[in-house]
PDB file of C-alpha atoms in Angstrom:
ATOM      1  CA  ILE R   1      39.519  39.097  48.432  1.00 58.00           C
ATOM      2  CA  THR R   2      43.291  39.401  48.054  1.00 71.00           C
ATOM      3  CA  HIS R   3      43.706  42.188  50.635  1.00 87.00           C
ATOM      4  CA  VAL R   4      45.940  43.993  48.137  1.00 90.00           C
ATOM      5  CA  GLU R   5      45.502  47.707  47.460  1.00 92.00           C
ATOM      6  CA  ARG R   6      44.230  48.825  44.060  1.00 89.00           C
ATOM      7  CA  GLN R   7      47.423  50.742  43.332  1.00 93.00           C
ATOM      8  CA  THR R   8      49.459  47.579  43.867  1.00 94.00           C
ATOM      9  CA  LEU R   9      47.133  45.545  41.646  1.00 93.00           C
ATOM     10  CA  ARG R  10      47.485  48.150  38.890  1.00 92.00           C
ATOM     11  CA  GLN R  11      51.265  47.964  39.218  1.00 93.00           C
ATOM     12  CA  TRP R  12      51.166  44.182  38.931  1.00 93.00           C
ATOM     13  CA  VAL R  13      49.008  44.489  35.800  1.00 93.00           C
ATOM     14  CA  ARG R  14      51.555  46.904  34.269  1.00 91.00           C
ATOM     15  CA  ARG R  15      54.328  44.427  35.054  1.00 89.00           C
ATOM     16  CA  GLY R  16      52.344  41.604  33.462  1.00 89.00           C
ATOM     17  CA  LEU R  17      52.001  39.707  36.745  1.00 92.00           C
ATOM     18  CA  LEU R  18      48.189  39.939  36.529  1.00 92.00           C
ATOM     19  CA  PRO R  19      45.832  40.026  33.554  1.00 92.00           C
ATOM     20  CA  LYS R  20      43.923  43.254  32.953  1.00 91.00           C
ATOM     21  CA  PRO R  21      40.527  43.401  34.626  1.00 93.00           C
ATOM     22  CA  LYS R  22      37.338  44.151  32.739  1.00 92.00           C
ATOM     23  CA  ILE R  23      36.028  47.558  33.812  1.00 91.00           C
ATOM     24  CA  VAL R  24      32.236  47.672  34.230  1.00 91.00           C
ATOM     25  CA  SER R  25      29.695  50.186  35.447  1.00 90.00           C
ATOM     26  CA  ASP R  26      26.817  48.718  37.420  1.00 82.00           C
ATOM     27  CA  GLY R  27      24.934  51.930  38.145  1.00 84.00           C
ATOM     28  CA  ASN R  28      26.665  52.259  41.512  1.00 85.00           C
ATOM     29  CA  GLY R  29      30.055  53.212  40.153  1.00 88.00           C
ATOM     30  CA  VAL R  30      32.827  51.674  38.125  1.00 87.00           C
ATOM     31  CA  LYS R  31      34.199  48.307  39.215  1.00 88.00           C
ATOM     32  CA  SER R  32      36.967  45.976  38.123  1.00 88.00           C
ATOM     33  CA  ARG R  33      36.000  42.412  37.209  1.00 91.00           C
ATOM     34  CA  TRP R  34      39.002  40.123  37.427  1.00 91.00           C
ATOM     35  CA  PRO R  35      39.317  36.711  35.757  1.00 91.00           C
ATOM     36  CA  ARG R  36      39.647  33.778  38.172  1.00 89.00           C
ATOM     37  CA  SER R  37      43.280  33.312  37.158  1.00 87.00           C
ATOM     38  CA  ALA R  38      44.051  36.772  38.583  1.00 91.00           C
ATOM     39  CA  LEU R  39      43.207  35.587  42.104  1.00 90.00           C
ATOM     40  CA  GLU R  40      45.603  32.642  41.895  1.00 89.00           C
ATOM     41  CA  ARG R  41      48.320  34.840  40.457  1.00 91.00           C
ATOM     42  CA  ALA R  42      47.767  37.579  43.057  1.00 93.00           C
ATOM     43  CA  ARG R  43      48.031  34.990  45.826  1.00 92.00           C
ATOM     44  CA  PHE R  44      51.269  33.698  44.324  1.00 92.00           C
ATOM     45  CA  VAL R  45      52.734  37.212  44.069  1.00 94.00           C
ATOM     46  CA  THR R  46      51.631  38.014  47.627  1.00 95.00           C
ATOM     47  CA  GLU R  47      53.198  34.808  48.972  1.00 94.00           C
ATOM     48  CA  MET R  48      56.463  35.476  47.152  1.00 95.00           C
ATOM     49  CA  ARG R  49      56.550  39.107  48.356  1.00 95.00           C
ATOM     50  CA  ALA R  50      56.075  37.819  51.917  1.00 95.00           C
ATOM     51  CA  GLN R  51      59.201  35.721  51.339  1.00 96.00           C
ATOM     52  CA  LEU R  52      60.997  38.935  50.297  1.00 97.00           C
ATOM     53  CA  TYR R  53      61.272  38.178  46.578  1.00 96.00           C
ATOM     54  CA  SER R  54      61.499  41.261  44.361  1.00 95.00           C
ATOM     55  CA  LEU R  55      58.948  41.761  41.583  1.00 92.00           C
ATOM     56  CA  ASP R  56      61.651  41.020  39.009  1.00 91.00           C
ATOM     57  CA  GLU R  57      62.375  37.715  40.757  1.00 93.00           C
ATOM     58  CA  ILE R  58      58.660  36.945  40.883  1.00 93.00           C
ATOM     59  CA  VAL R  59      58.411  37.494  37.119  1.00 90.00           C
ATOM     60  CA  VAL R  60      61.048  34.796  36.635  1.00 90.00           C
ATOM     61  CA  LEU R  61      59.334  32.470  39.138  1.00 91.00           C
ATOM     62  CA  MET R  62      55.983  32.889  37.389  1.00 88.00           C
ATOM     63  CA  GLN R  63      57.595  32.036  34.070  1.00 86.00           C
ATOM     64  CA  GLU R  64      59.393  28.985  35.471  1.00 85.00           C
ATOM     65  CA  ARG R  65      56.751  27.582  37.834  1.00 80.00           C
ATOM     66  CA  LEU R  66      53.499  28.652  36.219  1.00 75.00           C
ATOM     67  CA  GLY R  67      54.508  29.012  32.577  1.00 75.00           C
ATOM     68  CA  ILE R  68      53.165  32.571  32.526  1.00 73.00           C
ATOM     69  CA  ALA R  69      54.927  35.064  30.286  1.00 70.00           C
ATOM     70  CA  CYS R  70      55.263  38.420  32.058  1.00 68.00           C
ATOM     71  CA  ARG R  71      56.727  41.722  30.958  1.00 60.00           C
ATOM     72  CA  VAL R  72      59.960  42.577  32.719  1.00 52.00           C
ATOM     73  CA  ALA R  73      59.916  46.222  33.709  1.00 47.00           C
ATOM     74  CA  ASN R  74      62.504  47.983  35.768  1.00 46.00           C
ATOM     75  CA  ASP R  75      60.874  51.181  36.932  1.00 44.00           C
ATOM     76  CA  ALA R  76      62.319  52.795  40.033  1.00 41.00           C
ATOM     77  CA  ASN R  77      59.083  54.741  40.509  1.00 37.00           C
ATOM     78  CA  MET R  78      56.969  51.613  40.973  1.00 38.00           C
ATOM     79  CA  ILE R  79      55.759  50.796  44.466  1.00 35.00           C
ATOM     80  CA  ALA R  80      56.025  47.200  45.586  1.00 35.00           C
TER      81      ALA R  80
END
């Protein structure tokens, strides 16, 4: 739905930009079930990344604009 790779979504969860998904097994493998708020937040992050904001800047924007408390993590090994 968001056209964002799983690795990127996991990174955003670690940074606190997205809530953790519920992991379920449906007999055909393990799947992630995301709350509806994750879609809105992923769209916001994607739009801000398209405008060349860094993830640290997006954390601040999410706090200011959306009132969402995120963890601030500076990890040089993270992929944006």
